[in-house]
Coordinates of N, CA and C in Angstrom, one line a residue:
M1 N 118.7 -84.0 56.1 CA 119.3 -84.6 57.3 C 118.3 -84.3 58.5
K2 N 117.1 -84.4 58.0 CA 115.9 -84.7 59.3 C 115.5 -86.6 58.7
S3 N 116.0 -86.7 57.7 CA 116.1 -88.2 57.4 C 116.5 -89.2 58.3
L4 N 117.5 -88.1 58.3 CA 118.9 -89.0 59.7 C 118.9 -89.3 60.4
S5 N 118.1 -87.6 61.0 CA 117.4 -87.6 62.6 C 116.4 -88.5 62.7
A6 N 115.8 -89.0 61.9 CA 114.6 -90.1 62.1 C 115.0 -91.2 62.6
I7 N 116.0 -91.4 61.7 CA 116.9 -93.1 62.1 C 117.2 -93.0 63.4
T8 N 118.6 -91.7 63.7 CA 118.8 -92.1 65.3 C 118.3 -92.1 66.2
L9 N 116.7 -91.5 65.9 CA 115.5 -91.2 66.5 C 115.4 -92.3 67.0
A10 N 115.0 -93.4 65.9 CA 114.1 -94.8 65.7 C 115.3 -95.7 66.3
A11 N 116.6 -95.8 65.7 CA 118.0 -96.3 66.8 C 117.8 -96.0 68.5
G12 N 117.2 -94.7 68.3 CA 117.8 -94.6 69.9 C 116.4 -95.1 71.3
L13 N 114.7 -95.5 70.3 CA 113.8 -96.6 70.7 C 114.2 -97.3 70.4
T14 N 114.9 -98.8 69.6 CA 115.5 -99.7 69.4 C 116.5 -100.3 70.6
L15 N 117.1 -99.1 71.0 CA 117.7 -99.8 72.6 C 117.0 -99.5 73.4
S16 N 116.0 -98.3 73.1 CA 115.3 -97.7 75.1 C 114.1 -99.7 75.4
M17 N 113.8 -99.9 74.2 CA 112.6 -101.6 73.7 C 113.9 -102.0 74.3
A18 N 115.1 -102.1 74.0 CA 115.9 -103.1 75.0 C 115.5 -103.5 76.6
A19 N 115.9 -101.9 76.4 CA 116.4 -102.2 77.3 C 115.3 -102.2 79.3
T20 N 114.2 -101.7 78.3 CA 112.8 -102.3 78.9 C 112.1 -102.7 79.2
A21 N 112.3 -104.4 77.9 CA 111.6 -104.9 78.5 C 111.5 -105.6 79.7
G22 N 109.6 -105.8 79.9 CA 109.9 -106.8 80.9 C 110.2 -108.0 81.3
P23 N 109.9 -108.5 82.3 CA 109.9 -110.1 82.5 C 108.7 -110.6 82.1
V24 N 108.5 -112.4 81.5 CA 107.4 -112.2 80.8 C 106.9 -114.1 81.9
T25 N 105.7 -113.9 82.1 CA 105.3 -115.4 82.8 C 104.1 -115.7 81.8
V26 N 104.0 -117.6 82.2 CA 103.4 -117.8 81.5 C 102.6 -119.0 82.3
N27 N 101.2 -118.5 82.4 CA 100.5 -120.2 84.0 C 99.8 -120.9 83.0
F28 N 99.6 -121.5 81.8 CA 99.7 -122.5 81.7 C 98.4 -122.6 81.7
E29 N 97.4 -121.4 81.9 CA 95.7 -121.2 81.6 C 95.1 -120.6 80.1
G30 N 94.3 -121.9 80.1 CA 93.6 -121.9 79.1 C 94.5 -123.3 78.0
L31 N 94.7 -124.6 78.8 CA 94.7 -125.4 78.0 C 94.2 -126.0 78.9
A32 N 94.0 -127.4 77.5 CA 92.6 -128.2 78.1 C 93.4 -128.9 79.4
N33 N 92.7 -129.7 80.7 CA 93.3 -131.0 81.2 C 94.2 -131.9 81.0
N34 N 95.0 -132.3 80.6 CA 96.3 -133.3 80.8 C 96.6 -133.0 78.8
T35 N 96.7 -132.2 78.2 CA 97.4 -131.7 76.9 C 98.6 -131.6 77.2
A36 N 99.9 -131.9 75.7 CA 101.0 -131.1 75.5 C 101.5 -129.6 76.1
I37 N 102.2 -128.6 76.3 CA 102.2 -128.0 76.6 C 102.7 -127.3 75.3
G38 N 103.5 -128.3 74.7 CA 104.9 -127.9 73.3 C 104.5 -126.8 73.3
N39 N 104.1 -126.5 71.7 CA 104.1 -124.4 71.6 C 103.4 -123.7 71.6
Y40 N 102.9 -124.1 72.5 CA 101.7 -123.5 73.1 C 101.8 -121.9 73.2
Y41 N 102.9 -121.3 73.9 CA 103.4 -120.2 74.0 C 104.3 -119.6 73.4
N42 N 104.4 -120.0 71.8 CA 105.2 -120.3 70.7 C 105.0 -119.9 69.3
G43 N 103.5 -119.6 68.5 CA 103.2 -119.6 67.6 C 101.4 -120.6 67.7
G44 N 102.0 -121.2 68.8 CA 100.3 -121.9 69.5 C 98.9 -121.1 69.8
A45 N 98.1 -121.4 70.5 CA 96.8 -120.9 70.7 C 97.3 -119.7 72.1
G46 N 98.2 -119.8 72.8 CA 98.3 -118.5 73.4 C 99.1 -117.3 73.4
T47 N 100.0 -116.1 74.1 CA 100.7 -115.8 73.5 C 101.7 -116.1 73.2
N48 N 102.3 -115.3 71.9 CA 103.0 -116.1 71.3 C 104.8 -115.4 71.8
Y49 N 105.7 -115.5 72.9 CA 107.2 -115.9 73.3 C 107.8 -116.6 73.3
G50 N 107.8 -117.0 71.7 CA 109.0 -117.4 71.6 C 109.1 -118.6 72.9
I51 N 108.0 -118.8 73.4 CA 108.8 -120.0 74.3 C 108.4 -121.8 74.2
S52 N 109.1 -122.4 73.8 CA 108.5 -124.0 73.5 C 109.0 -124.4 74.9
F53 N 108.0 -125.8 75.3 CA 107.9 -126.8 76.0 C 108.0 -128.5 75.6
G54 N 109.2 -129.1 76.4 CA 110.2 -130.3 76.3 C 108.5 -131.0 75.7
A55 N 108.3 -132.5 74.9 CA 107.3 -133.2 75.0 C 106.4 -133.8 75.8
N56 N 107.3 -134.0 76.9 CA 106.1 -134.8 78.4 C 105.7 -133.9 79.0
A57 N 105.9 -132.5 79.2 CA 104.6 -131.7 79.7 C 104.2 -131.1 79.8
R58 N 103.2 -131.5 80.3 CA 101.8 -130.9 80.3 C 100.9 -130.3 81.1
A59 N 99.5 -129.9 80.5 CA 98.7 -129.5 82.1 C 97.8 -130.2 82.4
F60 N 97.3 -129.3 83.5 CA 96.8 -130.5 84.2 C 96.1 -128.9 84.8
V61 N 94.1 -129.3 84.9 CA 93.7 -128.4 86.4 C 93.0 -129.1 86.8
G62 N 92.9 -127.7 87.8 CA 92.9 -128.5 90.0 C 91.5 -128.7 89.8
G63 N 90.4 -128.5 89.1 CA 89.0 -128.9 89.1 C 89.2 -130.0 88.6
V64 N 89.5 -130.9 87.8 CA 89.0 -131.5 87.3 C 89.5 -132.9 87.2
T65 N 91.8 -133.3 87.8 CA 92.1 -134.0 88.3 C 91.5 -134.2 89.6
G66 N 92.1 -133.2 90.5 CA 91.8 -133.3 91.7 C 92.7 -133.4 92.5
T67 N 93.9 -133.5 92.3 CA 95.5 -134.5 92.9 C 96.5 -133.6 93.1
F68 N 95.5 -131.6 93.3 CA 96.1 -130.8 93.8 C 95.2 -129.3 94.4
T69 N 95.7 -128.7 94.4 CA 95.2 -128.0 95.3 C 95.8 -126.4 95.7
G70 N 95.4 -125.6 96.4 CA 96.4 -124.5 96.3 C 97.0 -123.9 95.9
E71 N 97.5 -123.4 94.2 CA 98.3 -123.5 93.4 C 98.2 -121.7 93.4
P72 N 99.3 -121.3 92.5 CA 99.1 -119.1 92.7 C 98.0 -119.4 91.7
A73 N 97.8 -117.8 92.4 CA 96.2 -117.0 90.8 C 97.4 -116.8 89.9
P74 N 97.0 -116.2 88.9 CA 95.7 -116.8 88.7 C 93.8 -117.4 88.4
G75 N 95.0 -119.0 88.6 CA 93.9 -119.9 88.0 C 94.4 -120.5 88.3
D76 N 93.5 -122.3 87.9 CA 94.3 -123.6 88.0 C 94.3 -124.5 87.7
T77 N 95.5 -124.1 87.0 CA 95.8 -124.7 85.8 C 97.8 -124.7 86.1
I78 N 98.4 -126.3 86.6 CA 99.7 -126.3 86.7 C 100.2 -126.9 85.4
M79 N 101.3 -126.7 85.3 CA 102.4 -127.7 85.1 C 103.2 -129.5 85.6
L80 N 102.7 -130.8 84.5 CA 103.5 -132.1 85.4 C 104.7 -132.8 84.6
W81 N 104.9 -133.2 84.4 CA 105.9 -133.4 83.2 C 105.1 -135.5 84.1
T82 N 104.5 -136.2 82.9 CA 104.4 -137.8 82.8 C 104.9 -138.4 82.5
S83 N 106.0 -138.1 82.2 CA 107.2 -139.6 81.9 C 108.6 -138.8 81.9
G84 N 109.5 -140.1 82.1 CA 110.9 -139.7 82.3 C 111.8 -139.6 83.8
N85 N 112.6 -138.3 84.4 CA 112.5 -137.5 84.8 C 113.2 -136.3 84.9
S86 N 112.2 -135.6 84.1 CA 113.0 -134.1 83.1 C 112.3 -133.8 82.5
T87 N 111.3 -132.2 82.1 CA 111.4 -131.4 81.2 C 112.1 -130.3 81.2
S88 N 112.4 -130.0 79.9 CA 112.4 -128.5 79.8 C 111.7 -127.7 78.9
A89 N 112.1 -126.1 78.9 CA 111.4 -125.1 78.1 C 112.5 -124.2 77.9
S90 N 112.6 -123.7 76.5 CA 113.8 -122.6 75.7 C 112.3 -121.5 75.0
M91 N 113.1 -120.9 75.5 CA 113.1 -119.0 74.8 C 113.1 -118.7 73.4
T92 N 113.3 -118.3 72.2 CA 113.8 -118.0 71.3 C 114.4 -116.4 71.9
G93 N 115.8 -116.8 71.4 CA 116.2 -114.7 71.3 C 117.2 -115.4 73.0
G94 N 115.8 -116.3 74.4 CA 116.8 -116.3 75.3 C 116.6 -115.1 76.7
W95 N 116.8 -114.9 77.5 CA 116.6 -114.2 78.3 C 117.8 -113.6 79.5
T96 N 117.3 -113.1 80.5 CA 118.4 -112.3 81.2 C 118.6 -112.2 82.6
G97 N 119.2 -112.1 83.1 CA 118.6 -111.8 85.0 C 118.3 -113.1 85.9
S98 N 117.1 -113.5 85.5 CA 116.2 -114.3 85.9 C 115.1 -115.6 86.1
L99 N 115.2 -116.4 86.4 CA 113.8 -117.5 86.7 C 113.6 -117.3 87.9
S100 N 111.9 -117.2 87.3 CA 111.0 -117.9 89.2 C 110.4 -118.6 88.6
F101 N 109.7 -119.2 89.4 CA 108.6 -120.2 89.5 C 107.7 -120.6 91.2
Y102 N 107.1 -121.5 90.8 CA 106.5 -121.8 92.0 C 106.7 -122.6 91.7
Y103 N 106.8 -124.0 93.1 CA 106.8 -125.6 92.6 C 106.0 -126.2 93.8
A104 N 105.1 -127.3 93.5 CA 104.6 -128.5 95.0 C 105.1 -129.5 94.8
G105 N 106.0 -130.5 95.4 CA 106.0 -132.1 94.9 C 105.9 -132.9 96.5
T106 N 106.2 -134.3 96.3 CA 107.0 -135.0 96.9 C 108.1 -136.0 97.2
A107 N 108.3 -135.1 95.9 CA 109.9 -135.5 95.8 C 111.0 -134.3 94.9
A108 N 112.3 -134.5 95.0 CA 112.6 -133.6 95.3 C 113.0 -132.4 93.4
L109 N 113.0 -131.5 94.0 CA 113.3 -130.6 92.7 C 115.4 -130.4 92.0
T110 N 115.1 -130.6 91.1 CA 116.3 -129.5 91.5 C 116.3 -128.7 89.4
V111 N 116.0 -127.7 89.4 CA 116.2 -126.3 88.1 C 117.8 -125.6 87.9
S112 N 118.0 -126.0 86.9 CA 118.5 -125.6 86.4 C 118.7 -124.7 84.8
V113 N 119.3 -123.5 84.8 CA 118.9 -122.3 84.1 C 120.1 -122.9 82.7
L114 N 119.8 -122.8 81.4 CA 121.1 -123.0 81.1 C 121.4 -122.1 79.5
D115 N 122.6 -122.3 78.7 CA 122.6 -120.5 77.8 C 122.8 -122.0 76.1
A116 N 122.8 -121.1 75.2 CA 123.0 -121.2 73.8 C 123.8 -122.7 73.2
A117 N 124.4 -122.9 74.2 CA 125.3 -124.1 74.0 C 125.4 -125.3 75.4
G118 N 124.5 -125.7 76.0 CA 123.9 -125.7 77.2 C 125.4 -125.6 78.4
T119 N 125.6 -125.4 78.5 CA 125.7 -124.6 79.6 C 125.5 -124.8 80.7
S120 N 125.5 -124.8 81.9 CA 124.2 -124.8 83.0 C 125.1 -122.8 83.1
L121 N 124.0 -121.7 83.8 CA 124.2 -120.4 84.0 C 124.1 -120.0 86.4
A122 N 123.1 -121.5 85.9 CA 122.8 -121.4 87.9 C 121.5 -122.7 88.0
S123 N 121.7 -123.0 88.7 CA 121.0 -123.7 89.5 C 120.4 -123.2 90.6
S124 N 119.4 -124.7 91.2 CA 119.0 -124.5 92.0 C 119.4 -124.7 93.3
G125 N 119.4 -126.1 92.8 CA 120.1 -127.1 93.9 C 118.9 -128.4 94.1
S126 N 119.2 -129.0 94.5 CA 118.1 -130.5 95.4 C 116.7 -129.2 96.5
L127 N 116.0 -128.6 95.8 CA 115.0 -128.2 96.3 C 114.1 -129.5 97.4
A128 N 113.8 -130.3 97.7 CA 113.2 -130.6 99.0 C 111.6 -130.7 98.8
G129 N 110.5 -132.8 98.4 CA 109.6 -132.7 98.4 C 108.9 -132.1 100.1
V130 N 107.9 -131.8 99.4 CA 106.7 -131.8 100.7 C 106.0 -133.1 100.7
G131 N 105.6 -134.0 101.6 CA 104.3 -135.0 102.0 C 103.6 -134.2 101.7
G132 N 102.1 -134.8 101.0 CA 101.3 -134.1 101.0 C 99.8 -134.5 102.2
G133 N 100.4 -134.3 103.2 CA 100.1 -134.0 105.4 C 99.4 -133.3 104.6
N134 N 98.2 -133.1 105.3 CA 97.3 -131.5 105.7 C 96.3 -130.8 104.3
C135 N 96.8 -131.5 103.3 CA 96.6 -131.3 101.9 C 94.7 -131.9 101.5
G136 N 94.0 -132.7 102.1 CA 92.8 -133.3 102.8 C 93.1 -134.7 101.6
L137 N 91.9 -135.4 101.3 CA 91.5 -136.7 101.1 C 92.4 -136.7 99.7
G138 N 93.3 -137.4 99.1 CA 93.4 -138.4 97.6 C 94.1 -136.6 96.6
V139 N 94.6 -135.6 97.7 CA 95.2 -135.2 97.5 C 96.8 -135.1 97.3
A140 N 97.3 -134.9 96.9 CA 99.1 -134.8 96.6 C 99.3 -133.4 96.5
L141 N 99.6 -132.7 95.9 CA 100.7 -130.8 95.7 C 99.2 -130.3 96.2
C142 N 99.5 -129.8 97.5 CA 99.3 -128.6 98.0 C 99.7 -127.6 98.4
H143 N 100.9 -128.1 98.7 CA 102.1 -126.7 99.8 C 103.8 -127.0 98.8
W144 N 103.1 -124.9 98.0 CA 103.6 -124.2 97.3 C 104.2 -123.5 98.2
N145 N 105.9 -123.3 97.0 CA 107.0 -122.6 97.4 C 107.5 -121.7 96.2
Q146 N 107.9 -120.4 96.2 CA 108.5 -119.9 95.1 C 109.7 -119.9 95.4
Y147 N 110.6 -120.0 94.1 CA 111.9 -119.6 94.0 C 112.3 -119.0 92.6
T148 N 112.9 -118.0 93.0 CA 114.1 -117.8 92.1 C 115.6 -117.7 91.6
I149 N 115.9 -118.0 90.2 CA 117.3 -118.4 90.0 C 117.9 -116.6 90.1
D150 N 118.3 -116.2 89.8 CA 119.1 -115.1 89.9 C 120.8 -116.1 89.2
F151 N 121.4 -114.7 87.8 CA 122.4 -115.8 87.2 C 122.7 -114.5 85.9
S152 N 123.9 -115.0 85.4 CA 125.1 -114.0 84.8 C 124.6 -114.0 83.4
G153 N 125.0 -113.8 82.5 CA 124.2 -113.9 80.9 C 123.0 -114.4 80.8
T154 N 123.4 -114.8 78.8 CA 120.7 -115.4 78.7 C 121.7 -116.4 78.7
A155 N 120.3 -116.4 79.1 CA 120.0 -118.1 79.0 C 119.2 -118.5 77.9
S156 N 118.3 -119.3 77.5 CA 117.9 -119.6 76.6 C 117.2 -120.7 76.0
S157 N 117.6 -121.6 77.8 CA 116.7 -122.9 78.7 C 117.0 -123.6 79.7
V158 N 115.6 -123.8 80.1 CA 115.4 -124.1 81.7 C 114.9 -125.7 81.3
S159 N 115.4 -127.2 82.6 CA 115.8 -127.6 83.2 C 115.3 -128.2 84.6
F160 N 113.9 -129.2 83.7 CA 113.6 -129.3 85.3 C 113.6 -130.7 85.7
L161 N 114.2 -131.0 86.4 CA 114.6 -132.2 87.3 C 113.7 -133.0 88.2
G162 N 113.7 -134.2 88.0 CA 112.8 -134.6 89.1 C 111.6 -135.6 88.9
A163 N 111.1 -136.6 90.0 CA 110.4 -137.7 89.3 C 109.3 -137.3 88.7
A164 N 108.2 -138.4 87.6 CA 107.4 -137.9 87.0 C 106.3 -137.9 87.8
G165 N 105.3 -136.8 87.6 CA 104.0 -137.3 88.0 C 104.1 -136.7 89.8
L166 N 105.3 -136.5 90.4 CA 105.4 -135.8 90.9 C 105.6 -135.0 91.8
I167 N 106.0 -133.5 90.6 CA 106.4 -131.6 91.0 C 105.6 -131.4 89.6
G168 N 104.3 -130.6 90.7 CA 103.5 -129.8 89.7 C 104.4 -128.4 89.2
V169 N 104.9 -127.5 88.9 CA 105.0 -126.6 88.7 C 104.2 -125.4 87.5
D170 N 104.5 -124.2 88.8 CA 104.0 -122.9 88.1 C 103.8 -121.9 87.6
N171 N 103.5 -120.4 87.3 CA 104.1 -118.9 86.8 C 105.6 -119.4 87.2
V172 N 105.5 -119.6 85.1 CA 107.1 -119.8 85.1 C 107.6 -117.9 84.7
T173 N 108.6 -117.4 85.7 CA 108.6 -116.0 84.9 C 110.2 -116.2 84.3
F174 N 110.2 -116.1 83.4 CA 111.6 -115.3 82.1 C 112.0 -114.7 82.5
G175 N 113.2 -113.9 83.2 CA 113.7 -112.4 82.6 C 113.2 -111.9 84.4
S176 N 113.3 -110.4 84.8 CA 114.2 -110.4 86.7 C 113.4 -109.1 86.0
T177 N 112.5 -108.1 87.2 CA 112.4 -107.4 86.9 C 113.0 -106.4 87.6
G178 N 113.7 -106.6 88.2 CA 115.2 -105.9 88.3 C 115.6 -105.2 87.5
G179 N 117.5 -105.2 88.0 CA 118.6 -104.9 86.6 C 118.8 -105.7 85.2
G180 N 118.7 -106.8 86.8 CA 118.8 -107.9 84.4 C 117.9 -108.2 83.3
G181 N 116.7 -107.6 83.8 CA 115.9 -107.7 82.4 C 115.6 -108.0 81.5
N182 N 115.4 -108.6 80.7 CA 114.2 -109.7 79.4 C 114.5 -109.0 78.2
V183 N 115.1 -109.5 77.4 CA 115.4 -110.2 76.3 C 114.3 -109.3 76.0
P184 N 114.1 -108.9 74.8 CA 113.0 -108.4 74.0 C 112.6 -109.1 73.5
E185 N 110.7 -109.4 73.3 CA 110.1 -110.3 71.8 C 111.3 -110.0 70.8
P186 N 111.1 -111.2 69.5 CA 111.5 -110.9 68.3 C 110.5 -110.4 67.9
G187 N 109.1 -110.2 67.8 CA 108.7 -109.6 67.3 C 108.6 -108.1 67.7
S188 N 109.1 -107.6 68.5 CA 109.4 -106.0 68.8 C 111.1 -105.7 68.2
L189 N 111.0 -106.6 67.9 CA 112.6 -106.0 67.5 C 112.9 -105.6 65.9
A190 N 112.0 -106.8 65.8 CA 111.6 -107.1 64.0 C 110.4 -106.0 64.2
L191 N 109.3 -105.2 64.6 CA 109.0 -103.5 63.5 C 109.7 -102.9 63.6
A192 N 110.1 -103.0 65.2 CA 111.9 -102.0 65.4 C 113.0 -101.7 63.4
G193 N 113.6 -103.0 63.1 CA 113.8 -103.4 62.8 C 113.8 -103.1 61.1
L194 N 113.1 -103.2 61.1 CA 111.5 -102.6 59.9 C 111.6 -101.0 59.7
A195 N 111.5 -100.3 61.5 CA 111.6 -98.7 60.6 C 112.6 -98.7 60.6
L196 N 113.7 -98.7 61.3 CA 115.0 -98.6 60.9 C 114.8 -98.2 58.9
A197 N 115.0 -100.0 58.5 CA 115.6 -100.4 56.9 C 114.2 -99.3 56.2
V198 N 113.4 -98.5 56.5 CA 112.2 -97.8 56.4 C 113.3 -96.6 55.4
L199 N 112.7 -95.9 57.3 CA 113.8 -94.7 57.6 C 115.4 -95.2 56.6
G200 N 116.3 -96.1 56.5 CA 116.8 -95.7 55.7 C 116.9 -96.4 54.1
A201 N 116.2 -96.3 53.5 CA 116.2 -96.3 52.3 C 115.4 -95.0 51.5
R202 N 114.6 -94.0 52.7 CA 114.5 -93.5 51.3 C 115.5 -92.1 52.2
A203 N 116.0 -92.1 52.8 CA 117.3 -91.8 53.0 C 118.4 -91.2 51.9
L204 N 118.6 -93.0 51.9 CA 119.1 -93.0 49.9 C 118.5 -92.6 48.9
R205 N 117.3 -92.2 49.6 CA 117.1 -91.8 47.9 C 116.8 -90.2 47.6
K206 N 116.2 -90.1 49.0 CA 117.5 -88.0 48.9 C 117.9 -87.6 49.0
P207 N 118.2 -87.0 48.2 CA 119.8 -85.8 47.6 C 120.0 -85.1 49.7
A208 N 121.7 -85.0 49.8 CA 122.0 -84.5 51.0 C 121.2 -82.9 50.5

């Protein structure tokens, strides 16, 4: 009976973790200037959130490039895509509730949240670009805005559509701080599952 109680407790802990997991924000700090983001947040040098970015998504550091300023805290690194008319990011296991991000650009941006089948759950619509006026000599991006997309269901990826090199994105938050919440990180669920497996094995070995 004690083993069974322990299993019940562990199961409750797993469900609690799923209900209370917080949002995940990536800000691209730590990446060198003009480097591919790729799997930096998916087993790379950054925190492993299970998040991968498209091959054309690159990190740029403001103090090095000098083409943007006023980027949101905590640092001076942002994401741009340098080829094609879009880039994307995906999260293993997905997330729920919302997607939030900061953007600045001289061209229009459309952001779409997609499920595992590639079906759009929600979209920002066309967010108008803002010219580089009053940004300073040689600075194109300085007018940053925050935008949040709320949606129902479980999202698997996000698409950023707009002209290459003319739009910057920063502080991308996967998941909601409100009712939606975030799908727990795969590592957290794996640890809880391992605990349940161990307790179950012990219960089977002991007489009732």
